[in-house]
CSV table of C-alpha atoms in Angstrom, one decimal:
chain,number,residue,atom,x,y,z
A,1364,MET,CA,31.6,-43.6,-37.4
A,1365,SER,CA,31.7,-40.3,-35.6
A,1366,THR,CA,33.1,-39.8,-32.1
A,1367,ARG,CA,29.7,-38.8,-31.0
A,1368,THR,CA,28.1,-42.0,-32.0
A,1369,ARG,CA,30.8,-44.1,-30.5
A,1370,ARG,CA,30.5,-42.3,-27.2
A,1371,ALA,CA,26.8,-42.8,-27.2
A,1372,ALA,CA,27.2,-46.5,-27.6
A,1373,GLY,CA,28.8,-46.7,-24.2
A,1374,LEU,CA,25.6,-46.1,-22.2
A,1375,GLY,CA,22.7,-47.9,-22.5
A,1376,GLY,CA,19.3,-49.3,-24.8
A,1377,ILE,CA,18.6,-51.4,-27.6
A,1378,LEU,CA,16.7,-49.4,-30.1
A,1379,GLY,CA,14.9,-52.5,-31.4
A,1380,THR,CA,13.8,-53.3,-27.9
A,1381,ILE,CA,12.6,-49.8,-27.2
A,1382,ALA,CA,10.7,-49.7,-30.5
A,1383,VAL,CA,8.9,-52.9,-29.7
A,1384,ILE,CA,8.1,-52.3,-26.1
A,1385,VAL,CA,6.6,-49.0,-26.7
A,1386,GLY,CA,2.9,-48.9,-26.1
A,1387,LEU,CA,2.6,-52.5,-25.2
A,1388,LYS,CA,2.6,-54.7,-22.1
A,1389,ALA,CA,5.8,-56.4,-21.2
A,1390,ALA,CA,5.7,-59.8,-19.6
A,1391,SER,CA,9.1,-59.8,-18.0
A,1392,ALA,CA,10.8,-56.8,-16.6
A,1393,PRO,CA,14.4,-56.8,-15.9
A,1394,SER,CA,14.7,-56.2,-12.1
A,1395,PRO,CA,12.3,-53.3,-11.5
A,1396,VAL,CA,13.7,-51.8,-8.3
A,1397,HIS,CA,12.8,-48.5,-6.8
A,1398,LEU,CA,9.7,-48.0,-8.8
A,1399,VAL,CA,7.6,-45.0,-8.1
A,1400,VAL,CA,4.4,-44.3,-9.9
A,1401,THR,CA,2.7,-41.0,-10.0
A,1402,PRO,CA,-0.7,-41.9,-11.4
A,1403,HIS,CA,-1.4,-38.4,-12.6
A,1404,PRO,CA,1.2,-36.0,-13.5
A,1405,SER,CA,1.8,-32.9,-11.7
A,1406,ALA,CA,4.3,-30.8,-13.6
A,1407,ALA,CA,7.2,-32.2,-11.7
A,1408,ALA,CA,6.6,-35.6,-10.3
A,1409,PRO,CA,9.2,-35.8,-7.6
A,1410,PRO,CA,11.4,-38.9,-7.6
A,1411,THR,CA,11.0,-40.4,-4.2
A,1412,THR,CA,13.6,-43.0,-4.7
A,1413,GLY,CA,16.4,-41.1,-3.1
A,1414,ALA,CA,17.7,-40.3,-6.5
A,1415,PRO,CA,19.1,-36.8,-7.1
A,1416,SER,CA,16.6,-34.8,-9.1
A,1417,THR,CA,17.1,-34.5,-12.8
A,1418,PRO,CA,20.7,-33.5,-13.1
A,1419,GLY,CA,21.1,-32.0,-16.5
A,1420,GLY,CA,18.4,-34.2,-18.0
A,1421,PRO,CA,17.0,-33.0,-21.3
A,1422,SER,CA,14.1,-30.6,-21.2
A,1423,SER,CA,10.6,-32.1,-21.4
A,1424,THR,CA,9.3,-29.6,-23.9
A,1425,THR,CA,11.2,-29.9,-27.1
A,1426,ALA,CA,9.3,-27.8,-29.5
A,1427,SER,CA,9.2,-28.7,-33.2
A,1428,PRO,CA,9.2,-26.2,-36.0
A,1429,SER,CA,6.1,-27.8,-37.5
A,1430,ALA,CA,3.5,-29.7,-35.6
A,1431,PRO,CA,0.6,-30.9,-37.7
A,1432,ALA,CA,-0.2,-34.1,-35.7
A,1433,PRO,CA,-1.8,-33.8,-32.3
A,1434,PRO,CA,-1.9,-36.9,-30.1
A,1435,THR,CA,-4.7,-39.1,-31.3
A,1436,THR,CA,-5.6,-40.5,-27.9
A,1437,THR,CA,-7.7,-38.7,-25.3
A,1438,ALA,CA,-6.1,-40.4,-22.4
A,1439,ARG,CA,-4.7,-38.3,-19.6
A,1440,PRO,CA,-0.9,-38.0,-19.4
A,1441,GLN,CA,0.7,-40.2,-16.9
A,1442,GLN,CA,4.2,-40.0,-15.5
A,1443,VAL,CA,6.1,-43.1,-14.5
A,1444,ILE,CA,9.6,-43.4,-13.1
A,1445,GLY,CA,11.6,-46.4,-14.2
A,1446,SER,CA,14.0,-48.5,-12.2
A,1447,ALA,CA,17.5,-47.3,-11.3
A,1448,GLU,CA,19.7,-49.4,-13.5
A,1449,SER,CA,23.4,-49.6,-12.6
A,1450,ASN,CA,26.1,-50.3,-15.1
A,1451,PRO,CA,29.8,-49.9,-15.0
A,1452,TYR,CA,29.4,-46.3,-15.9
A,1453,GLY,CA,27.0,-45.4,-13.1
A,1454,THR,CA,23.3,-45.4,-12.6
A,1455,VAL,CA,20.6,-44.5,-15.1
A,1456,GLN,CA,17.0,-43.8,-14.3
A,1457,VAL,CA,14.3,-42.3,-16.5
A,1458,ARG,CA,10.9,-40.8,-16.1
A,1459,LEU,CA,8.4,-41.5,-18.9
A,1460,THR,CA,5.4,-39.4,-19.7
A,1461,LEU,CA,2.7,-41.5,-21.3
A,1462,LEU,CA,-0.3,-40.4,-23.1
A,1463,GLY,CA,-2.4,-43.5,-23.4
A,1464,ARG,CA,0.0,-46.1,-24.8
A,1465,ARG,CA,2.3,-43.6,-26.3
A,1466,ILE,CA,5.5,-42.3,-24.9
A,1467,VAL,CA,5.4,-38.6,-25.3
A,1468,ASP,CA,8.5,-37.8,-23.3
A,1469,VAL,CA,11.5,-39.3,-21.6
A,1470,THR,CA,13.6,-37.4,-19.0
A,1471,THR,CA,16.4,-38.6,-16.9
A,1472,VAL,CA,16.0,-38.7,-13.1
A,1473,GLN,CA,19.5,-40.1,-12.6
A,1474,VAL,CA,22.5,-40.1,-14.9
A,1475,PRO,CA,26.1,-41.2,-14.1
A,1476,ASN,CA,27.6,-38.3,-12.1
A,1477,ASP,CA,30.5,-39.6,-10.1
A,1478,ARG,CA,33.2,-39.9,-12.6
A,1479,GLY,CA,34.3,-37.3,-15.1
A,1480,ARG,CA,34.4,-39.6,-18.1
A,1481,SER,CA,31.0,-41.1,-17.4
A,1482,VAL,CA,29.5,-37.6,-17.0
A,1483,GLU,CA,31.0,-36.7,-20.3
A,1484,ILE,CA,29.5,-39.7,-22.0
A,1485,ALA,CA,26.1,-39.2,-20.4
A,1486,ARG,CA,25.9,-35.6,-21.4
A,1487,GLU,CA,25.9,-36.7,-25.1
A,1488,ALA,CA,24.3,-40.1,-24.9
A,1489,ILE,CA,21.2,-39.4,-22.8
A,1490,PRO,CA,19.7,-36.8,-25.2
A,1491,LEU,CA,20.5,-39.2,-28.1
A,1492,LEU,CA,18.8,-42.1,-26.4
A,1493,ARG,CA,15.8,-40.0,-25.6
A,1494,GLN,CA,15.4,-39.1,-29.2
A,1495,GLU,CA,15.6,-42.8,-30.0
A,1496,VAL,CA,12.8,-43.7,-27.7
A,1497,LEU,CA,10.6,-41.0,-29.2
A,1498,LYS,CA,11.5,-41.6,-32.8
A,1499,ALA,CA,11.3,-45.4,-32.6
A,1500,GLN,CA,7.6,-45.3,-31.9
A,1501,SER,CA,6.8,-42.6,-34.4
A,1502,ALA,CA,5.7,-43.4,-37.9
A,1503,GLN,CA,4.2,-46.9,-37.2
A,1504,ILE,CA,7.5,-48.8,-37.0
A,1505,ASP,CA,7.0,-52.2,-35.4
A,1506,ALA,CA,10.7,-52.8,-34.8
A,1507,VAL,CA,14.1,-51.7,-35.9
A,1508,SER,CA,16.8,-54.0,-37.4
A,1509,GLY,CA,20.4,-53.4,-36.9
A,1510,ALA,CA,20.9,-51.4,-33.7
A,1511,SER,CA,21.9,-53.5,-30.8
A,1512,TYR,CA,23.5,-50.8,-28.8
A,1513,ASP,CA,25.0,-51.4,-25.4
A,1514,SER,CA,22.7,-48.9,-23.8
A,1515,GLN,CA,21.0,-51.4,-21.7
A,1516,GLY,CA,20.5,-49.5,-18.5
A,1517,TYR,CA,18.5,-46.9,-20.3
A,1518,ALA,CA,16.4,-49.5,-22.0
A,1519,GLN,CA,15.8,-51.4,-18.8
A,1520,SER,CA,14.7,-48.3,-17.0
A,1521,VAL,CA,12.3,-47.4,-19.8
A,1522,GLN,CA,11.0,-51.0,-19.8
A,1523,ALA,CA,10.4,-51.0,-16.1
A,1524,ALA,CA,8.6,-47.7,-16.2
A,1525,LEU,CA,6.3,-49.1,-18.9
A,1526,ASP,CA,5.6,-52.3,-17.0
A,1527,ARG,CA,4.8,-50.3,-13.9
A,1528,ALA,CA,2.4,-48.0,-15.8
A,1529,ARG,CA,0.3,-51.0,-16.9
A,1530,GLN,CA,-0.1,-52.7,-13.6
B,464,MET,CA,-8.1,-61.4,-29.5
B,465,SER,CA,-5.9,-61.3,-26.5
B,466,GLU,CA,-4.1,-58.3,-25.3
B,467,PRO,CA,-0.9,-57.5,-27.1
B,468,LEU,CA,2.1,-58.7,-25.1
B,469,VAL,CA,5.8,-58.1,-25.4
B,470,HIS,CA,8.3,-60.3,-23.7
B,471,VAL,CA,12.0,-59.3,-23.3
B,472,GLU,CA,14.4,-62.2,-22.6
B,473,GLU,CA,18.1,-61.9,-21.9
B,474,VAL,CA,19.5,-65.0,-23.6
B,475,MET,CA,22.3,-66.0,-26.1
B,476,GLY,CA,24.4,-63.2,-24.9
B,477,THR,CA,21.9,-60.7,-26.1
B,478,ARG,CA,18.3,-59.6,-25.7
B,479,VAL,CA,15.5,-61.2,-27.6
B,480,THR,CA,12.2,-59.4,-27.8
B,481,ILE,CA,9.0,-61.4,-28.5
B,482,ASP,CA,6.2,-59.1,-29.6
B,483,VAL,CA,2.9,-61.0,-29.7
B,484,ARG,CA,0.0,-59.5,-31.6
B,485,LYS,CA,-2.2,-62.6,-31.8
B,486,ASP,CA,-1.6,-65.1,-29.1
B,487,GLY,CA,-2.5,-68.7,-28.9
B,488,ASP,CA,-4.5,-70.4,-26.1
B,489,PRO,CA,-3.8,-70.3,-23.2
B,490,PRO,CA,-2.3,-66.8,-23.5
B,491,GLY,CA,1.5,-66.7,-22.9
B,492,ALA,CA,2.1,-70.4,-23.5
B,493,ALA,CA,3.5,-69.8,-27.0
B,494,THR,CA,5.9,-67.2,-25.7
B,495,ALA,CA,6.9,-69.4,-22.7
B,496,ALA,CA,7.7,-72.3,-25.1
B,497,ALA,CA,9.8,-70.0,-27.3
B,498,VAL,CA,11.7,-68.7,-24.3
B,499,ARG,CA,12.5,-72.3,-23.2
B,500,TRP,CA,13.7,-73.0,-26.7
B,501,LEU,CA,16.0,-70.0,-26.8
B,502,HIS,CA,17.6,-71.1,-23.5
B,503,ARG,CA,18.1,-74.6,-24.9
B,504,VAL,CA,19.8,-73.1,-27.9
B,505,ASP,CA,22.0,-71.1,-25.7
B,506,ASP,CA,23.0,-74.2,-23.7
B,507,THR,CA,23.7,-76.1,-26.9
B,508,PHE,CA,25.7,-73.4,-28.8
B,509,SER,CA,27.3,-71.3,-26.2
B,510,LEU,CA,31.0,-70.9,-26.7
B,511,TYR,CA,31.3,-69.6,-23.1
B,512,GLN,CA,30.1,-72.9,-21.6
B,513,PRO,CA,32.9,-75.4,-22.0
B,514,ASP,CA,30.5,-78.3,-21.8
B,515,SER,CA,28.1,-77.0,-24.4
B,516,VAL,CA,27.6,-79.2,-27.4
B,517,LEU,CA,29.3,-76.7,-29.7
B,518,SER,CA,32.3,-76.3,-27.3
B,519,ARG,CA,32.7,-80.0,-27.2
B,520,LEU,CA,32.5,-80.3,-30.9
B,521,ARG,CA,35.1,-77.6,-31.4
B,522,GLY,CA,37.3,-79.3,-28.8
B,523,GLY,CA,37.1,-82.6,-30.6
B,524,ASP,CA,35.2,-84.3,-27.8
B,525,LEU,CA,32.1,-84.8,-29.8
B,526,ALA,CA,31.5,-85.9,-33.4
B,527,ALA,CA,28.9,-83.9,-35.3
B,528,ASN,CA,26.9,-87.0,-35.9
B,529,ASP,CA,26.6,-87.7,-32.2
B,530,GLY,CA,25.2,-84.3,-31.3
B,531,PRO,CA,21.5,-83.3,-31.0
B,532,PRO,CA,19.6,-82.8,-34.3
B,533,GLU,CA,19.9,-79.0,-33.8
B,534,LEU,CA,23.6,-79.3,-34.2
B,535,ALA,CA,23.4,-81.0,-37.6
B,536,GLU,CA,20.7,-78.5,-38.6
B,537,VAL,CA,22.9,-75.5,-37.8
B,538,LEU,CA,26.0,-76.9,-39.4
B,539,ALA,CA,24.0,-77.6,-42.5
B,540,LEU,CA,22.7,-74.1,-42.5
B,541,ALA,CA,26.2,-72.7,-42.1
B,542,ASP,CA,27.4,-74.8,-45.0
B,543,HIS,CA,24.4,-73.6,-47.1
B,544,CYS,CA,25.4,-70.0,-46.4
B,545,ALA,CA,29.0,-70.7,-47.2
B,546,ALA,CA,27.9,-72.1,-50.6
B,547,LEU,CA,25.5,-69.3,-51.3
B,548,THR,CA,28.3,-66.7,-50.6
B,549,ASP,CA,31.2,-68.5,-52.3
B,550,GLY,CA,32.8,-68.8,-49.0
B,551,ALA,CA,32.5,-65.2,-47.8
B,552,PHE,CA,30.5,-66.6,-44.9
B,553,ASP,CA,33.0,-69.2,-43.7
B,554,PRO,CA,32.2,-71.2,-40.6
B,555,PHE,CA,35.6,-72.9,-40.8
B,556,TRP,CA,37.6,-69.7,-41.1
B,557,GLN,CA,39.5,-70.3,-37.9
B,558,GLY,CA,39.8,-74.0,-37.4
B,559,PRO,CA,36.9,-76.0,-36.0
B,560,ALA,CA,33.4,-75.2,-37.1
B,561,ASP,CA,32.0,-72.0,-35.7
B,562,PRO,CA,28.4,-71.6,-37.0
B,563,THR,CA,27.6,-68.9,-34.4
B,564,GLY,CA,27.1,-66.3,-37.2
B,565,VAL,CA,23.8,-68.0,-38.1
B,566,VAL,CA,22.7,-69.4,-34.7
B,567,LYS,CA,21.0,-66.3,-33.5
B,568,GLY,CA,18.8,-65.8,-36.6
B,569,TRP,CA,18.1,-69.5,-36.9
B,570,ALA,CA,17.1,-69.8,-33.3
B,571,ALA,CA,14.7,-66.8,-33.6
B,572,GLN,CA,13.1,-68.3,-36.7
B,573,ARG,CA,12.6,-71.6,-34.9
B,574,ALA,CA,11.2,-69.8,-31.9
B,575,SER,CA,8.6,-68.3,-34.2
B,576,GLU,CA,7.7,-71.7,-35.6
B,577,ILE,CA,7.2,-73.0,-32.1
B,578,MET,CA,4.9,-70.1,-31.3
B,579,ALA,CA,2.9,-70.6,-34.5
B,580,GLY,CA,2.6,-74.3,-33.6
B,581,ARG,CA,1.0,-73.2,-30.3
B,582,GLY,CA,-1.5,-71.0,-32.0
B,583,SER,CA,0.1,-67.5,-32.2
B,584,SER,CA,-0.8,-66.3,-35.6
B,585,ALA,CA,1.0,-62.9,-35.5
B,586,HIS,CA,4.2,-62.1,-33.7
B,587,MET,CA,7.7,-60.9,-34.1
B,588,VAL,CA,10.8,-62.4,-32.7
B,589,ASN,CA,13.6,-59.8,-32.6
B,590,ALA,CA,17.1,-61.1,-31.6
B,591,ALA,CA,18.9,-57.8,-31.0
B,592,GLY,CA,18.0,-56.4,-34.4
B,593,ASP,CA,17.8,-59.6,-36.4
B,594,LEU,CA,14.1,-60.4,-36.6
B,595,TRP,CA,11.4,-62.7,-38.0
B,596,ALA,CA,7.9,-61.2,-38.4
B,597,HIS,CA,5.3,-63.9,-38.5
B,598,GLY,CA,1.8,-63.2,-40.0
B,599,GLN,CA,0.4,-59.7,-40.1
B,600,PRO,CA,0.3,-57.3,-37.2
B,601,ALA,CA,-3.3,-56.3,-38.1
B,602,PRO,CA,-5.6,-57.4,-40.9
B,603,ASP,CA,-5.2,-54.2,-42.8
B,604,ARG,CA,-1.4,-53.7,-42.6
B,605,MET,CA,1.9,-55.4,-42.9
B,606,TRP,CA,4.8,-55.2,-40.5
B,607,ALA,CA,7.0,-52.2,-40.8
B,608,VAL,CA,10.6,-52.7,-39.9
B,609,GLY,CA,12.9,-49.8,-39.8
B,610,ILE,CA,16.6,-50.2,-40.8
B,611,SER,CA,18.7,-48.1,-38.5
B,612,ASP,CA,21.2,-45.7,-39.9
B,613,PRO,CA,24.7,-46.9,-38.9
B,614,HIS,CA,26.0,-43.4,-39.2
B,615,CYS,CA,23.3,-41.7,-37.2
B,616,ARG,CA,21.8,-43.1,-34.1
B,617,GLY,CA,18.0,-43.0,-33.9
B,618,GLU,CA,17.6,-42.4,-37.6
B,619,LEU,CA,16.4,-44.9,-40.2
B,620,VAL,CA,17.8,-45.5,-43.7
B,621,ALA,CA,14.8,-47.5,-44.9
B,622,VAL,CA,11.6,-49.1,-43.8
B,623,VAL,CA,10.8,-52.6,-45.0
B,624,HIS,CA,7.2,-53.8,-45.2
B,625,GLY,CA,6.0,-57.3,-45.3
B,626,ALA,CA,4.6,-60.4,-43.7
B,627,ASP,CA,6.4,-63.6,-42.9
B,628,LEU,CA,9.6,-61.7,-43.3
B,629,ALA,CA,13.2,-62.1,-42.1
B,630,VAL,CA,15.3,-58.9,-41.7
B,631,ALA,CA,18.9,-59.3,-40.6
B,632,THR,CA,21.5,-56.5,-40.3
B,633,SER,CA,25.2,-56.9,-39.7
B,634,GLY,CA,27.6,-54.1,-39.3
B,635,THR,CA,30.5,-52.4,-37.7
B,636,ALA,CA,28.5,-49.6,-36.0
B,637,GLU,CA,27.9,-51.0,-32.6
B,638,HIS,CA,31.0,-52.9,-31.7
B,639,GLY,CA,33.6,-51.7,-34.2
B,640,PRO,CA,35.0,-53.9,-36.9
B,641,HIS,CA,34.4,-57.5,-35.7
B,642,ILE,CA,33.8,-59.3,-38.9
B,643,VAL,CA,36.8,-60.6,-40.7
B,644,ASP,CA,37.2,-60.8,-44.5
B,645,PRO,CA,38.2,-64.5,-45.0
B,646,ARG,CA,40.0,-63.5,-48.2
B,647,THR,CA,42.5,-61.3,-46.4
B,648,GLY,CA,42.2,-62.3,-42.8
B,649,ARG,CA,41.7,-58.6,-41.9
B,650,PRO,CA,38.8,-56.8,-40.3
B,651,ALA,CA,36.2,-55.7,-42.9
B,652,THR,CA,35.8,-51.9,-42.8
B,653,ALA,CA,34.5,-50.8,-46.2
B,654,VAL,CA,30.9,-51.4,-45.2
B,655,ALA,CA,29.0,-49.9,-42.2
B,656,SER,CA,26.0,-52.2,-42.4
B,657,VAL,CA,24.4,-54.8,-44.6
B,658,THR,CA,20.7,-55.7,-44.3
B,659,VAL,CA,19.3,-58.8,-45.9
B,660,VAL,CA,15.6,-59.4,-46.2
B,661,GLY,CA,14.1,-62.8,-47.2
B,662,ALA,CA,12.1,-65.8,-46.1
B,663,ASP,CA,14.6,-67.4,-43.6
B,664,LEU,CA,16.3,-65.5,-40.8
B,665,GLY,CA,19.2,-67.9,-40.4
B,666,VAL,CA,20.2,-67.5,-44.0
B,667,ALA,CA,19.6,-63.8,-44.0
B,668,ASP,CA,21.8,-63.5,-40.9
B,669,GLY,CA,24.6,-65.4,-42.7
B,670,LEU,CA,24.3,-63.4,-45.9
B,671,ALA,CA,24.4,-60.1,-44.0
B,672,THR,CA,27.6,-61.2,-42.3
B,673,ALA,CA,29.1,-62.3,-45.6
B,674,GLY,CA,28.1,-58.9,-47.1
B,675,VAL,CA,30.1,-57.0,-44.4
B,676,ALA,CA,33.0,-59.3,-44.9
B,677,LEU,CA,33.0,-58.7,-48.6
B,678,GLY,CA,33.0,-54.9,-48.2
B,679,ALA,CA,33.1,-53.0,-51.4
B,680,ASP,CA,32.4,-56.3,-53.3
B,681,ALA,CA,29.2,-57.0,-51.4
B,682,PRO,CA,26.9,-55.7,-54.2
B,683,ASP,CA,28.3,-58.2,-56.6
B,684,LEU,CA,27.2,-61.1,-54.5
B,685,LEU,CA,24.1,-59.6,-53.0
B,686,GLY,CA,22.9,-58.5,-56.5
B,687,ARG,CA,23.1,-62.1,-57.7
B,688,LEU,CA,21.2,-63.3,-54.6
B,689,ASP,CA,18.4,-60.9,-55.3
B,690,ASP,CA,17.2,-63.3,-58.0
B,691,GLU,CA,17.0,-66.0,-55.4
B,692,GLY,CA,14.7,-64.0,-53.1
B,693,TRP,CA,17.2,-62.3,-50.9
B,694,SER,CA,16.9,-58.5,-51.0
B,695,SER,CA,19.6,-56.4,-49.5
B,696,LEU,CA,20.7,-52.9,-48.6
B,697,VAL,CA,24.3,-51.9,-48.1
B,698,VAL,CA,25.4,-48.8,-46.3
B,699,PHE,CA,29.0,-48.1,-47.0
B,700,ALA,CA,31.5,-46.6,-44.5
B,701,ASP,CA,31.5,-43.3,-46.5
B,702,GLY,CA,27.7,-43.1,-46.2
B,703,THR,CA,26.8,-44.1,-49.7
B,704,ARG,CA,24.1,-46.7,-50.2
B,705,TRP,CA,23.3,-49.6,-52.5
B,706,SER,CA,20.2,-51.6,-52.6
B,707,SER,CA,19.1,-54.6,-54.7
B,708,PRO,CA,16.1,-54.3,-57.0
B,709,GLY,CA,14.0,-56.5,-54.6
B,710,PHE,CA,14.8,-54.4,-51.6
B,711,THR,CA,13.7,-51.3,-53.4
B,712,ARG,CA,10.4,-53.0,-54.2
B,713,ARG,CA,9.9,-54.1,-50.6
B,714,GLY,CA,10.9,-51.0,-48.8
B,715,ARG,CA,11.1,-47.3,-48.9
B,716,VAL,CA,14.8,-46.7,-49.2
B,717,GLY,CA,15.7,-43.2,-48.2
B,718,PRO,CA,17.4,-40.5,-49.6
B,719,SER,CA,17.5,-38.6,-46.3
B,720,PRO,CA,15.4,-37.2,-44.9
B,721,LEU,CA,13.1,-40.1,-45.0
B,722,PRO,CA,9.3,-39.9,-44.7
B,723,VAL,CA,9.9,-41.6,-41.3
B,724,ARG,CA,12.0,-38.8,-40.1
B,725,ALA,CA,9.4,-36.2,-41.0
B,726,ALA,CA,6.9,-37.8,-38.6
B,727,GLY,CA,9.0,-37.5,-35.5
B,728,THR,CA,7.3,-37.5,-32.1
B,729,GLU,CA,8.7,-34.1,-31.2
B,730,LEU,CA,5.4,-33.1,-32.7
B,731,VAL,CA,3.6,-34.8,-29.8
B,732,ASP,CA,5.7,-32.9,-27.4
B,733,GLU,CA,4.0,-29.8,-28.4
B,734,GLY,CA,0.7,-31.5,-27.6
B,735,LEU,CA,2.0,-32.0,-24.2
B,736,VAL,CA,2.6,-28.4,-23.7
B,737,ASP,CA,-1.0,-27.7,-24.7
B,738,GLN,CA,-2.2,-30.0,-22.0
B,739,GLY,CA,-0.3,-28.0,-19.4
B,740,LEU,CA,2.4,-30.5,-18.6
C-alpha cells in the first residue's frame, strides 16, 4: 500500500456508502448541522455557515481529455452545502453540485486547517475522496464492496447535502 | 412503485447502508424492522459491551445452549466456515469462541430476509462493503457491484453482476494487517484483498477472511470452493490478481483500465462548463 493511500485513509467516507447514496433519497442523515441550500447555482454559492471559503479545495472544472457523454438529464444544476462534520483531524464540509439526481461536482468548503499534519493529509485526501464520489456513481455501479475507509466526515457531509437537496 | 430510498445506519461499529428499490407496504416499515434487527444483533454480539451475550459466553458466564437462538445460529455458521476452509477461518484461534468474523455478513443477510418478509422485493444491505443484493434493481437489469482496488482508492478491479447475490471483501487495505494466519500466528500480509461471491453473505464473509489469512495459498482453497458455488477474486500485495472460474463468469475482471474507469464522471464535469457553472 502506498503512502498516499494510507494518508488518504485518515480522513473521511465510505466508498460503498457514497456509491449507494448517490442520486437517491436518504432516510436518516447523520446530524445535519449548518445546512445551507442555494436552490439555484450562482457560480460561487457563498457558504453562509461561518466557514472559511474554499481553502485549497479542488477546482470544480476538471476537464477530461475525451468527453463523449453529456448529462442525460435536463434538470437545472443545483448546489448544496453539506453539514460541517468534525473529526479528530478537524472539520470537513463539502459543496455538491447536482444535476437532477446526479452529483456532477464536489468541492470542499472547509478542510482541516489548524494543524500541520491534518493540513498535509487533507491536501492529498480531499481530491482523492472527491474522485471517489464522482467515480462511484459512474458506470451504473449500485454499490462497492471492500472499501470501508475511515473518511466518515466527508461521507457524512455529502450525505447531509444530498438529504437537504431532496427536502 | 414507491420512491427509492436509502437508509444509512451507524451500527455494529460500522455503517450499514440499506438501499431500497422496491419497498413493501407501508413504505419504510421493512427498513425500520431491519434497523431494529441490526441493533439487536449489535447488543447480542458486541465485544465492547461486557453484558452482551457474546461477552458473557466468552467470559464463561453463559453456556452456548442457554443463549438466544441467534447465538447458536452464528456459532454454527462459524463452525461451518471453519470446516469449509480447513480451519483457516478459526473462531477458536484465541481461546473462547469469537465468531465476529461472520456476524456482520450474517446480520446483513438476515436483515434482508426480514425486509423481504415485509414485502420489499428489491433492496441491498451493505455492511461497510460486505453486501447482500436481494431481487433485481430493475426489471431489465441485475445489480452491479464494483470491487474496489485495494491498491488504488476510487478505482475498481472488477464489477460483479447478479441478483440475490452476496459479495464480501476482506483485506488489509483500510486498517493494515489485522487478520492473523492461524497456522503461524502472524499477521497475514501476502494478500491485499479477497472477494467472495455466493449465495450467503455470512459464509462469504468467513471465506473472504480465510482467504486473507491463507495469503499466497488462498487460490488453492478458493479454487476448490468454486465448485461449491463460491466465486472469488484475490488481489495480492504485489498487485497481481487471481480469480476463480466462477468469478470470471459472473463479473468483468479487469486488466486495468477497466471499462468502468473509462466511463468516469469527469466527462460530466465538462457538461457543467457548458451550462455556465
